[in-house]
Coordinates of C-alpha atoms in Angstrom, one line a residue:
M22 CA -1.9 -19.7 8.6
V23 CA -4.4 -17.1 7.7
G24 CA -5.0 -16.9 11.0
H25 CA -0.9 -16.4 12.3
T26 CA 0.8 -15.7 9.5
P27 CA 2.6 -12.0 10.5
R28 CA 3.2 -9.0 8.1
I29 CA 6.5 -8.4 7.5
K30 CA 6.8 -4.4 6.7
E31 CA 9.5 -1.3 6.7
P32 CA 12.6 -3.2 7.0
Q33 CA 15.8 -0.7 7.3
L34 CA 19.4 -2.1 7.2
H35 CA 21.7 -0.1 9.3
H36 CA 25.9 -0.9 10.2
G37 CA 24.9 -4.4 9.1
R38 CA 21.6 -4.5 11.5
L39 CA 18.2 -5.4 9.9
F40 CA 15.3 -4.0 11.5
W41 CA 11.8 -4.4 11.0
L42 CA 8.4 -4.1 11.9
E43 CA 5.8 -7.6 12.4
Q44 CA 2.0 -6.9 12.2
R45 CA 0.9 -10.3 14.2
P46 CA -2.5 -11.5 13.9
A47 CA -2.2 -14.1 16.7
E48 CA -1.4 -11.1 19.0
Q49 CA -4.9 -8.9 17.7
G50 CA -3.1 -7.5 14.6
R51 CA -0.5 -5.8 17.1
T52 CA 2.5 -4.4 15.1
T53 CA 6.6 -4.9 16.8
L54 CA 9.5 -3.4 16.6
M55 CA 12.6 -6.6 15.7
L56 CA 16.3 -6.4 15.4
R57 CA 19.0 -9.0 13.6
P58 CA 21.9 -7.7 14.7
S59 CA 23.8 -9.2 12.8
P60 CA 23.2 -12.5 9.6
T61 CA 23.9 -15.0 12.0
A62 CA 22.2 -13.6 15.3
G63 CA 18.7 -14.5 16.2
A64 CA 16.2 -11.8 16.2
I65 CA 15.2 -9.3 19.3
E66 CA 12.4 -7.7 19.6
L67 CA 12.3 -4.4 20.8
T68 CA 8.9 -2.7 21.4
P69 CA 8.6 -2.5 25.2
G70 CA 5.9 -4.9 26.9
A71 CA 3.0 -4.9 24.7
W72 CA 3.2 -2.1 22.8
N73 CA 1.7 -1.6 19.3
L74 CA 3.2 0.4 16.6
R75 CA 0.8 2.3 14.3
S76 CA 0.5 5.6 12.8
R77 CA -3.5 7.2 12.7
V78 CA -2.4 10.0 9.9
H79 CA -4.5 10.2 7.5
G80 CA -6.4 7.1 8.7
Y81 CA -4.1 4.7 6.6
G82 CA -0.9 5.4 8.5
G83 CA 2.3 3.5 7.6
G84 CA 6.0 4.9 8.4
V85 CA 5.8 4.0 12.4
V86 CA 9.3 4.0 12.9
A87 CA 12.6 5.8 11.8
V88 CA 16.7 5.2 12.8
E89 CA 19.4 6.9 13.0
R90 CA 21.6 6.8 10.5
G91 CA 25.3 8.0 10.1
A92 CA 28.5 7.0 12.7
A93 CA 27.4 4.1 14.2
R94 CA 27.5 5.4 17.4
P95 CA 29.7 4.2 20.8
G96 CA 28.4 1.2 22.1
G97 CA 27.2 -0.1 18.7
G98 CA 23.7 1.0 19.5
E99 CA 21.2 2.8 17.8
R100 CA 18.5 5.8 18.7
V101 CA 15.8 4.7 17.6
V102 CA 12.5 6.9 17.3
V103 CA 8.8 5.4 17.0
V104 CA 5.0 6.1 17.1
N105 CA 2.6 4.0 20.2
D106 CA -1.2 3.6 19.1
G107 CA -0.8 3.8 23.1
D108 CA -1.1 7.0 23.4
R109 CA -0.9 8.6 19.7
C110 CA 2.9 10.4 20.4
L111 CA 6.8 9.6 19.2
W112 CA 8.8 7.9 21.8
R113 CA 13.1 7.4 22.0
L114 CA 14.8 3.7 22.1
E115 CA 18.2 3.0 22.6
T116 CA 19.0 0.0 21.0
D117 CA 22.3 -0.9 23.4
Q118 CA 19.8 -0.8 26.5
P119 CA 17.7 -3.9 25.4
G120 CA 14.7 -3.7 28.2
G121 CA 15.7 0.0 29.1
R122 CA 12.9 2.7 29.7
P123 CA 11.9 4.5 26.6
I124 CA 11.9 8.3 26.9
R125 CA 8.4 10.3 25.2
L126 CA 9.4 13.1 23.1
T127 CA 6.1 14.4 22.7
E128 CA 2.5 14.5 25.0
P129 CA -0.3 13.6 23.9
G130 CA -2.7 15.3 22.3
E131 CA -5.4 15.9 18.9
R132 CA -2.7 15.3 16.9
A133 CA -1.3 12.4 14.5
F134 CA 2.6 11.5 13.4
A135 CA 4.2 9.7 10.8
D136 CA 6.8 9.2 8.2
G137 CA 9.8 10.3 10.0
L138 CA 14.2 10.3 9.1
I139 CA 16.5 11.3 12.2
D140 CA 18.4 14.0 11.4
G141 CA 22.0 12.9 13.0
R142 CA 23.4 16.5 13.1
R143 CA 20.8 18.5 14.7
Q144 CA 19.3 15.4 16.8
R145 CA 15.6 15.9 15.7
W146 CA 12.8 14.0 14.4
I147 CA 11.3 15.0 11.3
G148 CA 8.3 13.9 9.7
V149 CA 4.5 14.5 9.7
M150 CA 2.5 16.1 11.6
E151 CA -1.4 15.5 11.0
A152 CA -3.4 18.7 12.9
G153 CA -6.6 20.9 12.9
G154 CA -7.2 19.0 9.4
V155 CA -3.9 19.8 7.7
D156 CA -0.4 18.5 7.3
Q157 CA 2.6 20.0 8.7
L158 CA 6.3 19.1 8.1
V159 CA 8.1 19.3 11.7
A160 CA 11.2 18.4 14.3
V161 CA 11.1 17.3 17.5
P162 CA 14.4 16.9 19.3
L163 CA 15.7 13.9 20.5
E164 CA 15.4 14.8 23.8
G165 CA 11.8 15.5 23.4
G166 CA 10.0 18.5 23.2
E167 CA 7.5 20.8 21.4
P168 CA 7.1 20.1 17.4
L169 CA 8.8 23.3 15.7
L170 CA 7.2 23.5 12.6
L171 CA 9.2 23.4 9.5
R172 CA 6.6 23.6 6.4
Q173 CA 3.2 24.2 6.6
A174 CA 1.7 22.1 3.3
L175 CA -1.4 23.2 1.9
D176 CA -3.2 20.2 2.7
F177 CA -1.1 16.7 2.7
C178 CA 2.5 16.4 2.8
G179 CA 5.4 13.7 3.4
Y180 CA 8.1 11.2 1.9
A181 CA 10.7 13.6 3.4
A182 CA 14.1 12.8 2.4
L183 CA 17.5 14.5 3.6
S184 CA 20.5 14.9 1.5
P185 CA 23.5 12.8 2.7
D186 CA 25.5 16.2 3.9
G187 CA 22.8 17.1 5.4
T188 CA 21.7 20.6 3.7
Q189 CA 18.6 20.3 2.2
L190 CA 15.6 18.8 2.1
A191 CA 13.0 17.0 -0.1
W192 CA 9.4 16.3 0.6
V193 CA 5.9 15.7 -1.2
E194 CA 2.7 17.5 -1.5
W195 CA -1.1 16.8 -2.7
Q196 CA -4.5 19.0 -2.4
Q197 CA -7.4 18.2 -2.3
P198 CA -9.6 17.3 -4.8
H199 CA -6.9 15.2 -6.3
M200 CA -5.6 12.0 -4.7
P201 CA -1.5 11.5 -4.6
W202 CA -1.0 9.5 -7.8
D203 CA -3.1 11.3 -9.0
R204 CA -1.5 15.1 -9.0
S205 CA 1.3 15.9 -6.5
Q206 CA 4.5 18.3 -6.3
L207 CA 7.9 17.1 -5.2
W208 CA 9.4 20.4 -3.1
L209 CA 12.9 21.5 -1.9
A210 CA 14.6 23.7 0.3
D211 CA 17.8 24.1 2.0
V212 CA 17.9 23.6 5.8
E213 CA 19.1 26.7 7.1
T214 CA 22.5 26.5 10.1
E215 CA 19.8 27.1 12.9
G216 CA 17.7 23.7 11.2
N217 CA 14.6 25.9 9.7
L218 CA 13.9 25.7 6.6
G219 CA 14.9 28.1 3.4
P220 CA 12.7 29.4 1.2
A221 CA 10.8 26.2 -0.7
R222 CA 11.2 25.9 -4.5
L223 CA 8.4 23.0 -6.6
I224 CA 11.0 21.5 -8.0
A225 CA 8.5 18.5 -10.2
G226 CA 5.3 17.5 -10.4
S227 CA 2.2 19.0 -11.2
G228 CA 2.7 22.6 -12.1
A229 CA 6.2 22.6 -12.2
A230 CA 8.1 23.5 -14.9
G231 CA 8.3 21.0 -18.3
H232 CA 6.1 19.2 -16.1
P233 CA 2.0 18.6 -17.1
A234 CA -1.0 19.2 -14.8
A235 CA -1.6 16.0 -14.7
C236 CA 1.0 13.9 -12.4
S237 CA 2.4 11.9 -9.7
V238 CA 5.7 11.9 -8.1
F239 CA 7.2 9.2 -5.7
Q240 CA 10.2 8.4 -3.1
P241 CA 12.8 11.0 -3.4
L242 CA 15.8 9.3 -3.1
W243 CA 18.9 11.5 -2.6
L244 CA 22.2 9.6 -4.5
A245 CA 25.9 10.7 -2.8
S246 CA 26.9 12.9 -5.1
G247 CA 23.7 14.7 -4.4
D248 CA 21.4 13.8 -7.2
L249 CA 17.9 13.7 -6.7
V250 CA 15.9 10.3 -7.9
V251 CA 12.2 10.5 -7.6
A252 CA 9.4 8.3 -9.6
N253 CA 7.6 10.7 -12.2
D254 CA 4.4 9.5 -14.4
R255 CA 4.6 12.4 -16.9
H256 CA 5.5 10.6 -19.4
G257 CA 2.7 7.6 -19.0
W258 CA 4.6 5.3 -16.6
W259 CA 6.2 6.1 -13.1
N260 CA 9.9 6.1 -14.3
L261 CA 13.0 7.3 -12.5
E262 CA 14.2 10.8 -13.2
R263 CA 17.0 12.4 -11.9
L264 CA 18.2 16.0 -11.1
R265 CA 21.6 17.9 -10.3
T266 CA 20.6 19.6 -7.1
T267 CA 24.4 21.7 -7.4
G268 CA 23.3 22.9 -11.2
P269 CA 20.9 24.7 -13.1
G270 CA 20.2 21.6 -15.8
P271 CA 17.0 19.8 -16.5
W272 CA 15.2 16.7 -15.3
Q273 CA 16.9 13.7 -17.3
R274 CA 15.0 10.8 -17.6
L275 CA 16.8 7.5 -16.3
L276 CA 14.7 5.3 -18.2
Q277 CA 12.4 4.8 -20.6
M278 CA 9.7 1.2 -19.6
E279 CA 6.6 0.4 -19.6
A280 CA 6.9 -0.3 -16.2
E281 CA 6.4 0.9 -13.1
F282 CA 8.4 2.0 -10.3
A283 CA 6.1 3.4 -7.6
M284 CA 3.3 2.7 -5.8
P285 CA -0.4 4.4 -4.9
Q286 CA 0.7 6.0 -1.8
W287 CA -2.2 5.0 0.6
V288 CA 0.0 4.6 3.5
Y289 CA 3.9 5.7 4.0
G290 CA 7.0 3.8 4.2
M291 CA 6.4 2.6 0.9
R292 CA 10.0 2.2 -1.4
T293 CA 10.7 1.1 -5.0
T294 CA 13.9 1.8 -4.8
A295 CA 17.6 2.2 -3.0
W296 CA 21.0 3.7 -2.8
D297 CA 23.5 1.5 -1.3
G298 CA 26.2 3.9 -1.4
H299 CA 27.3 3.1 -5.2
Q300 CA 24.5 1.9 -6.8
L301 CA 20.8 2.4 -7.4
V302 CA 18.9 -1.0 -7.4
A303 CA 15.1 -0.3 -7.6
A304 CA 11.6 -3.0 -8.4
A305 CA 10.1 -2.6 -11.7
C306 CA 6.2 -3.9 -12.2
V307 CA 5.7 -4.9 -15.7
E308 CA 2.5 -6.5 -16.6
G309 CA 1.5 -7.4 -12.5
R310 CA 4.9 -8.8 -11.6
W311 CA 7.6 -6.8 -9.7
Q312 CA 11.6 -7.4 -11.0
L313 CA 14.5 -6.2 -8.9
G314 CA 17.2 -5.0 -10.7
R315 CA 20.1 -2.2 -11.4
V316 CA 19.9 1.4 -12.9
L317 CA 23.3 2.1 -15.0
L318 CA 23.6 5.7 -14.2
G319 CA 25.0 7.1 -17.6
T320 CA 26.7 10.7 -18.1
D321 CA 25.0 14.1 -18.1
S322 CA 23.2 14.5 -21.7
P323 CA 24.7 16.6 -24.4
A324 CA 23.4 19.6 -24.4
G325 CA 19.6 19.3 -25.6
E326 CA 19.0 15.6 -24.9
A327 CA 17.7 15.6 -21.5
E328 CA 14.4 13.9 -22.2
Q329 CA 16.7 11.0 -23.7
A330 CA 16.6 8.1 -21.3
L331 CA 20.5 7.9 -20.3
V332 CA 21.1 4.6 -18.8
S333 CA 20.0 0.9 -18.6
W334 CA 17.9 -1.5 -16.7
Q335 CA 19.7 -4.8 -15.7
P336 CA 17.1 -7.0 -14.7
M337 CA 19.0 -9.3 -10.9
N338 CA 18.3 -12.9 -11.0
C339 CA 16.1 -13.3 -8.1
P340 CA 12.8 -15.6 -7.9
F341 CA 10.8 -13.7 -6.3
D342 CA 7.9 -11.7 -8.3
D343 CA 6.4 -9.6 -5.6
L344 CA 8.6 -6.8 -4.0
E345 CA 8.0 -3.5 -1.7
G346 CA 9.9 -2.1 1.0
L347 CA 13.5 -1.8 -0.8
W348 CA 16.7 -0.7 1.7
A349 CA 20.4 -1.5 0.8
E350 CA 23.5 -0.7 1.7
D351 CA 26.8 -1.2 1.1
G352 CA 26.6 -3.9 -1.7
Q353 CA 23.2 -5.2 1.0
L354 CA 19.3 -5.3 -0.3
V355 CA 16.7 -6.0 2.2
A356 CA 13.6 -6.4 1.0
V357 CA 9.7 -7.7 1.5
A358 CA 9.5 -10.4 -1.0
A359 CA 7.3 -13.2 -2.5
S360 CA 6.4 -15.3 -5.0
G361 CA 3.2 -17.4 -6.3
S362 CA 4.8 -20.3 -3.8
T363 CA 6.5 -18.2 -1.2
E364 CA 4.9 -16.3 1.6
A365 CA 6.0 -12.5 1.9
G366 CA 9.0 -12.6 3.8
L367 CA 12.3 -10.7 4.6
L368 CA 14.7 -11.0 1.9
S369 CA 18.8 -10.4 2.0
L370 CA 20.4 -9.8 -1.2
D371 CA 24.1 -9.9 -2.1
L372 CA 24.4 -7.5 -4.5
A373 CA 27.7 -8.7 -6.0
S374 CA 27.4 -11.7 -5.5
G375 CA 23.9 -12.8 -6.5
R376 CA 23.0 -14.3 -2.6
W377 CA 19.9 -14.4 -1.5
R378 CA 18.6 -15.7 1.7
H379 CA 14.7 -15.3 2.7
Q380 CA 12.9 -15.4 6.3
R381 CA 9.9 -16.2 7.1
A382 CA 8.7 -13.9 9.8
T383 CA 9.4 -14.6 13.8
G384 CA 8.5 -17.6 15.2
L385 CA 6.5 -18.9 12.5
Q386 CA 7.3 -22.8 11.8
A387 CA 4.4 -24.0 9.4
T388 CA 3.9 -27.8 9.7
P389 CA 5.0 -30.2 6.4
A390 CA 1.4 -30.2 5.5
Q391 CA 0.7 -26.8 5.5
Q392 CA 4.5 -25.9 3.7
A393 CA 3.3 -28.8 1.0
A394 CA -0.5 -26.9 0.7
S395 CA 1.5 -23.9 -0.7
G396 CA -0.7 -24.4 -4.5
R397 CA 0.0 -23.0 -7.8
P398 CA 1.4 -19.5 -8.4
A399 CA -0.9 -17.6 -10.4
E400 CA -2.1 -17.4 -14.1
A401 CA -1.8 -14.2 -15.9
L402 CA -4.8 -13.3 -17.9
W403 CA -5.8 -11.2 -20.2
F404 CA -9.2 -10.5 -21.6
E405 CA -11.9 -8.3 -23.1
G406 CA -13.1 -5.6 -20.6
H407 CA -15.1 -3.1 -20.2
G408 CA -15.1 -1.1 -23.9
G409 CA -13.4 -4.0 -25.3
R410 CA -9.9 -2.9 -24.1
P411 CA -7.4 -5.5 -22.8
T412 CA -7.9 -6.3 -19.2
H413 CA -5.0 -8.4 -17.0
A414 CA -6.5 -10.6 -13.8
W415 CA -4.4 -13.0 -11.6
Y416 CA -6.0 -16.9 -12.3
Y417 CA -5.4 -19.8 -9.6
P418 CA -7.1 -23.0 -10.6
P419 CA -8.2 -25.7 -7.6
Q420 CA -5.6 -27.7 -6.9
D421 CA -7.2 -30.4 -8.7
G422 CA -7.1 -29.0 -12.2
G423 CA -11.2 -28.2 -12.3
S424 CA -13.3 -28.8 -14.5
P425 CA -16.1 -27.0 -16.6
A426 CA -18.0 -27.5 -13.1
A427 CA -15.7 -25.3 -10.5
P428 CA -17.3 -22.9 -8.4
L429 CA -15.3 -19.8 -9.5
L430 CA -14.9 -17.2 -6.9
V431 CA -13.7 -13.9 -8.2
K432 CA -11.8 -11.1 -5.9
G433 CA -12.2 -7.4 -6.4
H434 CA -9.3 -5.6 -4.8
S435 CA -9.7 -3.1 -2.4
G436 CA -8.5 1.1 -2.8
P437 CA -9.8 1.1 -5.9
T438 CA -6.5 2.6 -6.8
A439 CA -4.4 -0.8 -5.5
M440 CA -3.5 -4.0 -7.8
A441 CA -4.1 -7.4 -7.4
R442 CA -0.7 -9.4 -6.4
T443 CA 1.1 -12.3 -7.0
G444 CA 2.4 -13.5 -3.8
L445 CA 1.3 -16.4 -2.3
N446 CA -1.8 -15.4 -0.3
H447 CA -3.1 -17.6 2.2
T448 CA -6.8 -16.7 1.9
I449 CA -6.4 -17.6 -2.2
Q450 CA -4.7 -21.0 -1.1
F451 CA -7.4 -21.5 1.8
W452 CA -10.1 -21.3 -1.6
T453 CA -8.2 -23.4 -3.7
S454 CA -7.2 -26.3 -1.7
R455 CA -11.5 -26.6 -1.6
G456 CA -11.8 -27.7 -5.0
W457 CA -12.2 -23.8 -6.3
G458 CA -10.8 -21.2 -9.1
V459 CA -9.8 -17.9 -7.8
V460 CA -9.7 -14.6 -10.2
D461 CA -8.0 -12.1 -8.7
V462 CA -9.2 -8.9 -11.1
N463 CA -7.3 -6.0 -11.8
Y464 CA -10.1 -4.3 -13.4
G465 CA -9.8 -1.0 -15.1
G466 CA -8.4 1.5 -12.6
S467 CA -5.6 -0.6 -10.4
T468 CA -2.1 0.4 -10.6
G469 CA 1.0 -1.4 -12.1
F470 CA 0.0 -1.0 -16.0
G471 CA 0.6 2.6 -16.2
R472 CA -1.5 6.1 -16.0
A473 CA -3.9 5.5 -18.9
Y474 CA -5.3 1.6 -17.3
R475 CA -5.4 3.8 -14.1
E476 CA -7.5 6.7 -15.8
R477 CA -10.1 4.0 -17.2
L478 CA -11.8 4.4 -13.6
D479 CA -12.1 7.8 -13.9
G480 CA -15.8 9.1 -13.7
L481 CA -16.7 5.5 -13.6
W482 CA -16.7 4.3 -10.6
G483 CA -19.4 0.9 -10.2
V484 CA -19.4 0.8 -14.2
V485 CA -15.8 0.1 -15.5
D486 CA -14.7 -2.4 -12.5
V487 CA -18.4 -4.0 -12.4
A488 CA -18.0 -4.9 -16.4
D489 CA -14.3 -5.9 -15.9
C490 CA -15.3 -8.3 -12.9
A491 CA -18.1 -10.2 -14.9
A492 CA -16.0 -10.0 -17.8
A493 CA -12.9 -12.4 -16.3
A494 CA -15.9 -14.7 -14.8
R495 CA -17.8 -15.2 -18.1
A496 CA -14.0 -14.9 -20.0
L497 CA -13.5 -18.2 -17.5
V498 CA -16.5 -19.8 -18.2
A499 CA -16.0 -19.9 -21.8
A500 CA -12.4 -21.8 -21.3
G501 CA -14.7 -24.8 -19.5
R502 CA -13.2 -23.4 -16.4
A503 CA -15.9 -22.7 -14.1
S504 CA -19.6 -22.8 -13.8
P505 CA -21.7 -20.1 -14.3
E506 CA -24.4 -21.5 -11.9
R507 CA -21.7 -21.0 -9.5
I508 CA -20.0 -18.2 -8.9
A509 CA -19.4 -16.4 -6.5
I510 CA -17.8 -12.6 -5.8
E511 CA -15.9 -11.0 -3.1
G512 CA -14.2 -7.8 -1.2
G513 CA -13.6 -5.5 1.1
S514 CA -14.0 -1.5 1.4
A515 CA -13.9 -0.3 -2.3
G516 CA -14.0 -4.5 -3.5
G517 CA -16.7 -4.3 -1.1
F518 CA -19.2 -1.6 -3.6
T519 CA -18.0 -3.6 -6.3
V520 CA -19.4 -6.9 -4.9
L521 CA -22.6 -4.9 -4.1
A522 CA -22.4 -2.8 -7.7
A523 CA -22.3 -6.2 -9.3
L524 CA -24.8 -7.5 -8.0
C525 CA -27.2 -5.0 -8.7
F526 CA -26.1 -4.0 -12.3
S527 CA -24.8 -7.3 -12.7
D528 CA -26.3 -10.7 -13.4
T529 CA -23.4 -12.8 -13.7
F530 CA -22.7 -13.5 -9.6
R531 CA -24.6 -16.3 -7.7
V532 CA -23.6 -15.0 -4.0
G533 CA -21.3 -12.3 -2.4
A534 CA -19.3 -11.4 0.5
C535 CA -18.7 -7.8 1.3
R536 CA -16.0 -7.0 4.3
Y537 CA -16.7 -3.4 5.2
A538 CA -17.9 -2.4 2.0
V539 CA -19.2 0.9 0.6
A540 CA -23.2 0.7 0.1
D541 CA -24.4 4.0 -0.5
L542 CA -21.7 6.5 -2.4
S543 CA -23.6 10.3 -1.2
G544 CA -23.6 9.2 2.5
L545 CA -20.1 8.1 2.0
A546 CA -19.1 11.7 0.3
R547 CA -20.6 13.8 2.7
G548 CA -19.5 12.1 5.8
S549 CA -15.9 10.7 3.8
H550 CA -12.2 11.2 6.8
R551 CA -10.1 14.1 5.1
F552 CA -7.9 11.9 3.2
E553 CA -10.4 10.8 0.8
A554 CA -12.7 13.9 1.5
H555 CA -12.6 14.1 -2.4
Y556 CA -11.6 11.3 -3.6
H557 CA -14.9 10.2 -5.3
D558 CA -15.3 13.6 -7.4
G559 CA -12.4 11.3 -9.9
L560 CA -13.9 8.6 -9.3
V561 CA -18.0 9.0 -9.5
G562 CA -18.1 13.2 -10.2
P563 CA -17.6 16.2 -8.0
W564 CA -19.7 16.3 -5.0
P565 CA -22.7 17.5 -4.5
R566 CA -22.8 18.5 -8.2
E567 CA -23.2 15.3 -10.0
R568 CA -25.3 13.9 -6.6
A569 CA -27.9 11.7 -9.6
T570 CA -24.9 10.0 -11.2
Y571 CA -23.6 8.9 -6.9
D572 CA -27.2 7.6 -6.5
A573 CA -27.2 6.0 -9.6
R574 CA -24.4 3.9 -8.3
S575 CA -25.1 3.3 -4.8
P576 CA -26.3 -0.2 -4.1
L577 CA -28.4 1.1 -0.6
R578 CA -30.5 3.4 -3.0
H579 CA -30.7 -0.1 -5.6
A580 CA -30.7 -3.1 -3.1
D581 CA -34.8 -4.3 -4.7
Q582 CA -32.8 -5.7 -7.3
I583 CA -30.0 -7.3 -5.6
R584 CA -31.8 -11.2 -6.2
A585 CA -28.2 -12.9 -4.7
P586 CA -27.4 -14.0 -1.3
V587 CA -24.8 -11.9 0.4
I588 CA -22.5 -11.9 4.0
F589 CA -21.3 -8.8 5.3
F590 CA -18.6 -8.4 7.7
Q591 CA -18.2 -4.9 9.8
G592 CA -15.9 -3.9 12.2
L593 CA -17.7 -1.5 14.5
L594 CA -14.7 0.9 14.7
D595 CA -14.3 1.9 11.1
L596 CA -13.7 5.2 10.8
V597 CA -13.6 4.8 7.2
V598 CA -16.7 3.5 6.0
P599 CA -19.3 3.9 8.9
P600 CA -21.1 0.5 10.3
E601 CA -23.9 2.5 9.8
Q602 CA -23.9 1.8 5.7
T603 CA -23.6 -1.7 6.7
E604 CA -26.6 -2.1 8.3
L605 CA -28.7 0.1 6.4
I606 CA -28.4 -2.3 2.9
V607 CA -28.9 -5.4 5.2
A608 CA -31.6 -4.2 6.8
A609 CA -33.0 -3.8 3.1
L610 CA -32.1 -7.2 1.5
A611 CA -33.5 -8.8 4.8
A612 CA -36.5 -6.0 4.1
N613 CA -36.9 -8.1 0.8
R614 CA -36.4 -11.8 1.8
I615 CA -32.8 -12.1 0.5
P616 CA -30.6 -14.6 2.3
V617 CA -28.5 -12.2 4.5
E618 CA -25.7 -12.5 7.2
L619 CA -24.4 -9.8 8.9
H620 CA -21.1 -10.4 11.4
R621 CA -19.8 -7.5 13.8
F622 CA -16.4 -7.3 15.8
A623 CA -16.6 -4.8 18.4
S624 CA -12.5 -4.5 18.5
E625 CA -12.1 -3.9 14.6
G626 CA -12.0 -1.0 12.5
H627 CA -11.5 -0.8 8.5
G628 CA -9.4 -3.7 8.1
F629 CA -9.2 -6.9 10.4
R630 CA -6.3 -6.9 11.6
S631 CA -6.4 -9.8 14.3
G632 CA -6.0 -13.8 13.4
A633 CA -9.4 -14.8 14.7
V634 CA -11.1 -12.8 13.2
Q635 CA -10.0 -13.0 9.8
I636 CA -10.1 -16.8 10.2
E637 CA -14.0 -16.5 11.6
V638 CA -14.6 -14.2 7.8
L639 CA -12.6 -17.5 6.1
E640 CA -15.2 -20.5 7.7
S641 CA -18.4 -18.5 7.7
T642 CA -17.9 -17.3 4.1
E643 CA -17.1 -20.8 3.0
A644 CA -20.2 -21.9 4.9
F645 CA -22.9 -19.6 3.4
F646 CA -21.2 -19.8 0.0
R647 CA -21.8 -23.9 0.3
K648 CA -25.1 -23.6 1.3
H649 CA -26.4 -21.0 -1.2
L650 CA -24.7 -22.9 -4.6
D651 CA -25.4 -26.3 -3.0
L652 CA -21.9 -27.7 -2.8

């Protein structure tokens, strides 16, 4: 199941026709565009040949497809613009001409495109172009041509949203050294008659009037009235706020909840709110679980009461608690949804009746044995973490129930600004079906629990995450659910750094597994790609002023303190964590006579896409753990 389950991303509804992306591990991770013309019709693959739809903007991409909105075109088809990874160019497809010749809109060059929308009134694509070390908002004619510069960002920009009447454009910007979830700004400009942008106005986020310096905004969304809704964490949680763009009124808080209506902006194309033309629907993360609900909009507040919540939150009866990619149209909602017993799939929901349909990825048929082996949903685990603060994790008991002798796998999520989620995870079920307990830790610094929880990691990466992972393991040992002699730790990228730091600076773990792990913080700070060039300034300290701290926490500098066996997996095309980091720490451990294995993958980058590679990683890790834990 791990090697064959496609990942579904970025669903969209247009005139009742459902579009979505499928990333297929069985096809070396190729991403393709799918269409279901009606609720009863079969799915159609729209991507020409063996094209792979992928954006390289910021190294993490996302936002690779834009569908023309508005009135249906003659013949019932749509114009679709996609990013083809083969030449990194924008291409136009016509859905009423399946198999027809696609039209290339831009020429190859040293630039990358992503996160676009189609301006139907002006027949152009508007989105992000990364070129020359900066982001630009550009417009590309649907007939093709050189991109027209609309806005030169100081550093980064994206998440553009065009008003319903096409006269205003909102977008998000952020600047180094801050990441978008730390400090970002919402900008607004009029779209002039000839299509250029008028003077840009800073209307929310860091530096805007009435907003603290450290606040973040997420996913601007237009309502039919011309109001603008955005998630803003200026009060400690990513809650929804509304701006009357036609008047001078201030931002109005729509909700006051200890819940998050946003996600960290690692990739483009993320959506947690949707407007169907009549009502606002959103996904809210409450203590690590996502719930779907309506935002019941109220009336204008009296003068001086703009900071009071004006509306109420009405949760929907929905059996899924892991949600993303919301899109709504005329009483219908689609999203990517999962639960502890159901893998991620396409959720189609009738908002009036509550009737829903959950669709697995195209062509994926599970055997009865695989369906029966879905495992147990996660149990919420709260424990005393770093500094004695309440800390959260998801615990998955072994399928046989577990015992004080059961082996335990501790997982540290990547990011590290991310979260452990609750949807059915076949990788976790791989372990629980073999008698392991698994604890997926939302260590300090994770999202989903408010800004203060997220800021626990500021300056303390390699300290708080390590302490929290060790504390989670100790809590399960104390509860009689795991053996202290059979504790393993696993992670990728930033999670791999947590693995190595835990093996260096903690005596809790007996064996470790790392995928494309950060081993040398100083090396990463010197050579990190543009998007994360200053990420470490907040996580560790300003580079190079705090070089001593970087060295003190770098596992490569303290490899002699690692006494546990470690297995490594590294893609040779990785531009985020250079393969040299893995090679160096493997050599250091081997020189210290620590059992070590290294698996290299010539065609993989940062994050493994091939199903065969994912299977090899799991099977090799299990064999390594069995050997060194004497299981």
